[in-house]
CSV table of C-alpha atoms in Angstrom, one decimal:
chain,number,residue,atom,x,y,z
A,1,UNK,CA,0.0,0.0,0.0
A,2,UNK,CA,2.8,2.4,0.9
A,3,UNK,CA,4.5,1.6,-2.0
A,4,UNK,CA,1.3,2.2,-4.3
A,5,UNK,CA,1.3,5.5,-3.3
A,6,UNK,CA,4.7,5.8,-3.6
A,7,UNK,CA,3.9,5.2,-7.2
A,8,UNK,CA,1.1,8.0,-7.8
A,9,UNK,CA,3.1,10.5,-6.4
A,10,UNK,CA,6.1,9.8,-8.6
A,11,UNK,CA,3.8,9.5,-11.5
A,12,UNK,CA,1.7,12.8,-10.4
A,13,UNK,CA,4.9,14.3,-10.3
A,14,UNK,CA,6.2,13.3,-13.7
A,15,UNK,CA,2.7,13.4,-14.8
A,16,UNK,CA,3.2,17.2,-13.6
A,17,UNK,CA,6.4,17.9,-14.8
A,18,UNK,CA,5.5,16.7,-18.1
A,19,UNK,CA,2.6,19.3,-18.1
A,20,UNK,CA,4.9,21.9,-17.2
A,21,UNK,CA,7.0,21.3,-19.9
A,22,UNK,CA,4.5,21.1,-23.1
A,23,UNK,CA,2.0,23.5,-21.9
A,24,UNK,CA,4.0,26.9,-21.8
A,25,UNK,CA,4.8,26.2,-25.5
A,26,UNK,CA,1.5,25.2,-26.5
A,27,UNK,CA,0.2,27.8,-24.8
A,28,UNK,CA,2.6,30.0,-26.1
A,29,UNK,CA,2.0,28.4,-29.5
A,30,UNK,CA,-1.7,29.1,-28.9
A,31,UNK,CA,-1.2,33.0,-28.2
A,32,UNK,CA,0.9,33.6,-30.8
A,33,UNK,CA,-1.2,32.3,-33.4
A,34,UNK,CA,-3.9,33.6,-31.8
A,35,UNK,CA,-2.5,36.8,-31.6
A,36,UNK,CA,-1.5,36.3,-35.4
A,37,UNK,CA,-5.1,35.8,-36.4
A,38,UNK,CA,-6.3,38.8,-34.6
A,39,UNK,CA,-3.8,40.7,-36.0
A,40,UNK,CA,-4.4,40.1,-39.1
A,41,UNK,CA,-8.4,40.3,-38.3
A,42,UNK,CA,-7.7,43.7,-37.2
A,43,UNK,CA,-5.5,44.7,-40.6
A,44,UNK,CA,-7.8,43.5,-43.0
A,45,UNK,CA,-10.5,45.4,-41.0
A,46,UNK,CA,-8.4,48.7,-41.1
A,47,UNK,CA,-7.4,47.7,-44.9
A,48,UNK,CA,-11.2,48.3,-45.7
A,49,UNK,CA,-11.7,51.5,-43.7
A,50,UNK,CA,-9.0,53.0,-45.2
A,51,UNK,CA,-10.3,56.1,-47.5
A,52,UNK,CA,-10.4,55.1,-51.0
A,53,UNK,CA,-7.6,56.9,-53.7
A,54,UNK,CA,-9.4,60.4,-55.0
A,55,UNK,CA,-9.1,61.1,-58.5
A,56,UNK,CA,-8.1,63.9,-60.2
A,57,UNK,CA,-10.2,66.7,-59.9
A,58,UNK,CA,-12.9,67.1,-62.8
A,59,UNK,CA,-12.7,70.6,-64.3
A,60,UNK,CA,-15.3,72.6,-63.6
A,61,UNK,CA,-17.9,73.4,-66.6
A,62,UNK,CA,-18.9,76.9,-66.8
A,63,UNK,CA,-22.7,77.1,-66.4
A,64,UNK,CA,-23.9,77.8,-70.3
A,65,UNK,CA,-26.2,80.8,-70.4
A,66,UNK,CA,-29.8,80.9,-70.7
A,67,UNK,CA,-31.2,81.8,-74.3
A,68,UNK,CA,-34.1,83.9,-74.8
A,69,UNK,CA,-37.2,81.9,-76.3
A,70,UNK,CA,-37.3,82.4,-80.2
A,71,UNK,CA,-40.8,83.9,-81.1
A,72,UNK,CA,-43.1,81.6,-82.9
A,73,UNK,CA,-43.7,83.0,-86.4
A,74,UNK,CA,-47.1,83.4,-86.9
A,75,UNK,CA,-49.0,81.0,-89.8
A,76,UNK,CA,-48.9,82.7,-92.8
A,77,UNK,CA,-52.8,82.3,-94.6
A,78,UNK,CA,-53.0,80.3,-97.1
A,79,UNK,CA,-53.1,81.8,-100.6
A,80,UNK,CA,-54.8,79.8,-103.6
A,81,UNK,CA,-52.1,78.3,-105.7
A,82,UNK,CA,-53.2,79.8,-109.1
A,83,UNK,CA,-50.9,82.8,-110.0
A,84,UNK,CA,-52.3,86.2,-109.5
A,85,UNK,CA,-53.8,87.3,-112.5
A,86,UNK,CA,-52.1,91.0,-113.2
A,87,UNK,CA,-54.9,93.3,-114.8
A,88,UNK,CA,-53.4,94.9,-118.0
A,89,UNK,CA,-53.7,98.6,-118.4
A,90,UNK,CA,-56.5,99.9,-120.6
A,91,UNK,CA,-56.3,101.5,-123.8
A,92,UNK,CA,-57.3,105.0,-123.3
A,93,UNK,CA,-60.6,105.8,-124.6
A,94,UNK,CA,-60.9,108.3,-127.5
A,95,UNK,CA,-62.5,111.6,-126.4
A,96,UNK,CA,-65.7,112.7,-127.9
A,97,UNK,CA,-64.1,115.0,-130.8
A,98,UNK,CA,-61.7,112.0,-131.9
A,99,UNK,CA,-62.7,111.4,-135.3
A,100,UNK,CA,-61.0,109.0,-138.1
A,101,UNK,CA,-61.4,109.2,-141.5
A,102,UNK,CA,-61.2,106.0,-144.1
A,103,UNK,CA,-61.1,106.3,-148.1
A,104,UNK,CA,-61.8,103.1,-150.0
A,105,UNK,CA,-61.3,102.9,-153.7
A,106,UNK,CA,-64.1,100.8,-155.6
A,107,UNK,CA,-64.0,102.9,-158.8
A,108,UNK,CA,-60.8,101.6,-160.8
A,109,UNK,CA,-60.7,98.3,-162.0
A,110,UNK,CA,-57.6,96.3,-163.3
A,111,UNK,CA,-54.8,98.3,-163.7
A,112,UNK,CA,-56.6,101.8,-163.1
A,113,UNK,CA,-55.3,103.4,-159.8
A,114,UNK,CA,-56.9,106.7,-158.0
A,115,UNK,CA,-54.3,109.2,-156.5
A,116,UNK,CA,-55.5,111.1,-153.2
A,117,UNK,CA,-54.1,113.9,-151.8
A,118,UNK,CA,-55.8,115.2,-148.5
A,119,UNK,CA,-55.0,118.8,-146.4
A,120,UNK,CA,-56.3,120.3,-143.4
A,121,UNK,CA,-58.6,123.0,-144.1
A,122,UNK,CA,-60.7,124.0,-146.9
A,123,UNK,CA,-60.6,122.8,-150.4
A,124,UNK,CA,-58.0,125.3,-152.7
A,125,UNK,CA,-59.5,128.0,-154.7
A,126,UNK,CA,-61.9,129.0,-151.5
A,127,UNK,CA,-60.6,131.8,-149.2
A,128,UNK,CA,-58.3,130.8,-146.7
A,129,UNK,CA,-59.5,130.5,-143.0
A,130,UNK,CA,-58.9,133.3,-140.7
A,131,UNK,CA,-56.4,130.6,-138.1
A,132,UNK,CA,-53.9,128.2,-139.7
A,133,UNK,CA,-55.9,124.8,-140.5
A,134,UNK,CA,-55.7,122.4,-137.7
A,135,UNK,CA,-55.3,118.7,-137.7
A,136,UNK,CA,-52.2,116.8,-138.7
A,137,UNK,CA,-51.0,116.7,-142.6
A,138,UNK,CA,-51.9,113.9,-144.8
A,139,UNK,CA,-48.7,112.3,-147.1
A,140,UNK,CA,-50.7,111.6,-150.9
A,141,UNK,CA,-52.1,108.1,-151.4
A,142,UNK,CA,-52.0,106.1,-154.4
A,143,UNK,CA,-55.3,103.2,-153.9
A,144,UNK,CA,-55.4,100.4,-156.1
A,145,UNK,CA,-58.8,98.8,-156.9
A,146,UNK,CA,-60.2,97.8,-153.4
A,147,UNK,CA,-57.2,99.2,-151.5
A,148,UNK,CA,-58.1,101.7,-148.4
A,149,UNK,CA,-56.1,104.3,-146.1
A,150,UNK,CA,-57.3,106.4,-143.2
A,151,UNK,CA,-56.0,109.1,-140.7
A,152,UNK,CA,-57.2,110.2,-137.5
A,153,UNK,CA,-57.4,113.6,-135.5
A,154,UNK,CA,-58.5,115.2,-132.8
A,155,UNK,CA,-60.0,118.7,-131.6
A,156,UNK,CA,-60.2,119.3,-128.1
A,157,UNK,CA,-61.6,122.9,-128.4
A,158,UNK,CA,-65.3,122.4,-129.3
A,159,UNK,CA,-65.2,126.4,-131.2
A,160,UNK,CA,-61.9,125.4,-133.3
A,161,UNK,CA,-61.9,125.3,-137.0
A,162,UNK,CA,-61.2,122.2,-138.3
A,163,UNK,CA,-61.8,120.6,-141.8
A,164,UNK,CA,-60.1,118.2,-144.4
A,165,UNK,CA,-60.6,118.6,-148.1
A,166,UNK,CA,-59.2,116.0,-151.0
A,167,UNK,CA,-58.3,116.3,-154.6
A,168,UNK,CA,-59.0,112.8,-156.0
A,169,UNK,CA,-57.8,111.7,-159.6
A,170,UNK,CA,-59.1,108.8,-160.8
A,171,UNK,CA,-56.2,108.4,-163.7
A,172,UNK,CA,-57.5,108.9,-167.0
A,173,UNK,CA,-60.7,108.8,-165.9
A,174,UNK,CA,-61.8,112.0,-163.5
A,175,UNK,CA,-60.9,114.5,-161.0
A,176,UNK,CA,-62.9,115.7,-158.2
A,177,UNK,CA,-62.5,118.1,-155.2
A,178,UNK,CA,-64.3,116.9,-152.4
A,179,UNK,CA,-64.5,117.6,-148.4
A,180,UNK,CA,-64.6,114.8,-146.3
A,181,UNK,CA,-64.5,116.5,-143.1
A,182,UNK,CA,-65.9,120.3,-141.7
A,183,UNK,CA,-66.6,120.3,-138.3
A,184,UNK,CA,-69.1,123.4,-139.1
A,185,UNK,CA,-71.1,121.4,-141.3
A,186,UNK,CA,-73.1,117.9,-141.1
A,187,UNK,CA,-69.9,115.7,-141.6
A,188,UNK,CA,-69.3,116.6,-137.4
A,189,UNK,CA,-72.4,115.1,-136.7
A,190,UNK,CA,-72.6,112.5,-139.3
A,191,UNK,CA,-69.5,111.0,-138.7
A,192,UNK,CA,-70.6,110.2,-134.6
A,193,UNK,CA,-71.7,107.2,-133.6
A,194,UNK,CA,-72.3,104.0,-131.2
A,195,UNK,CA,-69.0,102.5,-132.0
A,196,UNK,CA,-66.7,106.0,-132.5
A,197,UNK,CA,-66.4,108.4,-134.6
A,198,UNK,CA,-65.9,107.3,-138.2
A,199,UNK,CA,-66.4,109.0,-141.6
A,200,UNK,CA,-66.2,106.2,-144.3
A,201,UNK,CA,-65.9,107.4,-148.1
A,202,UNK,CA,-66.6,105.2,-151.2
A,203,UNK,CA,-65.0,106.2,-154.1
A,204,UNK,CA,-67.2,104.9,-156.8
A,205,UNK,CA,-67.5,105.1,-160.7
A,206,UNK,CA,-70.1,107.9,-160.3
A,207,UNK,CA,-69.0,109.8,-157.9
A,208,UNK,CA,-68.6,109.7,-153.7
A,209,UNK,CA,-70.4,107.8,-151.3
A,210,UNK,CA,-70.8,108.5,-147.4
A,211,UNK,CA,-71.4,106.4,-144.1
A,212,UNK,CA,-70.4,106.2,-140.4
A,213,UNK,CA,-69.9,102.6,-140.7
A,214,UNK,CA,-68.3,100.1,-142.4
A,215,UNK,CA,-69.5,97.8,-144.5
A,216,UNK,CA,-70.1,95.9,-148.3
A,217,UNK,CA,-70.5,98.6,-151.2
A,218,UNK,CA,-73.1,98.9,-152.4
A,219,UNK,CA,-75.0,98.8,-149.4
A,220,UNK,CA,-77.9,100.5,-147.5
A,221,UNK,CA,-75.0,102.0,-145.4
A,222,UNK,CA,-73.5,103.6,-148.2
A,223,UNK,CA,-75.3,107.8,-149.5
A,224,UNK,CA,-74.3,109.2,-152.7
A,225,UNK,CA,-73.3,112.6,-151.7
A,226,UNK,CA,-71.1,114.2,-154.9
A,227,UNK,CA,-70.4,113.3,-158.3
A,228,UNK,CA,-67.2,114.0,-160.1
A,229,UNK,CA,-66.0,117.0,-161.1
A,230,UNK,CA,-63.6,120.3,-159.3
């Protein structure tokens, strides 16, 4: 019995000194890794707290400045799309003392012609008027058979003294002095109508017809007025 315990207490005490000798390096082991792992615990923690890199600073755009609204241009009608239709100017209107005078030759035949030679104022021979003869001057006409000519004039004061006389030589044939116009006389009146003022003359194998419009010869239009002769 005595030596049992003899025996416990030599293996407590190895037992003991055993302990003593593994355990302060275990434990010394343990802290260090331990302390290792906490460590490195704590250093990845402060790795992700620390602040992020800046970047470099953007630059800074000026703010752009503030346009006016543009005003809204107002609908313009709308317009047919035919062209506009331009009126043409008139033709003045001949005055009341416009008058024009036409000559037609229906007395030669063939070769025959009839020379006409026209004049303001009154036929020659008669006494000449008191005022030089108005109206413009007529150039000499030579008419073929059916061939015509006319002039026209004008007298704006209502008390002038106006007239046109013709010598007409029907070659070979006759002569004859005839007026075709006096504004004292019935040719002023005569000569007016609907359509304007127009003396028409017929020069015919007897002698001179009259009318104030135109038409076939003979006709009802158509007055004998003066046979030949000067």
């Amino acid at each position: 019995m005595k030596r049992l315990s003899s025996f416990i207490s030599i293996l407590l005490i190895i037992v003991t000194i055993f302990f003593l000798h593994t355990f302060p390096t275990a434990f010394a082991k343990h802290h260090k890794d331990g302390g290792h792992r906490v460590q490195e615990h704590v250093i990845k923690v402060e790795s992700l707290s620390q602040p992020q890199p800046v970047g470099e600073p953007q630059p800074v755009v000026p703010p752009q400045p503030v346009t006016e609204p543009q005003p809204v241009a107002e609908p313009q009608p709308v317009t047919d799309s035919q062209p506009a239709v331009q009126a043409l100017p008139q033709p003045a209107l001949p005055s009341e003392n416009t008058f024009e005078i036409h000559i037609i030759n229906h007395a030669s035949a063939g070769a025959d012609t009839v020379n006409v030679t026209c004049n303001p104022g009154p036929p020659p021979g008669t006494p000449p008027p008191p005022t030089p003869p108005l109206g413009p001057p007529v150039p000499p006409y030579l008419l073929k058979v059916e061939e015509a000519f006319s002039w026209t004039f004008e007298y704006p004061d209502p008390s002038a003294d106006i007239s046109y006389s013709c010598v007409i030589d029907w070659t070979g044939h006759n002569q004859g002095l005839v007026t075709l116009f006096d504004k004292d006389s019935y040719t002023d009146a005569e000569c007016r109508g609907d359509n304007g003022n127009h003396c028409y003359w017929a020069i015919a194998q007897d002698g001179f017809y009259f009318s104030n419009k135109d038409g076939p010869f003979p006709g009802p239009n158509w007055t004998f007025r003066w046979p030949w002769g000067l």
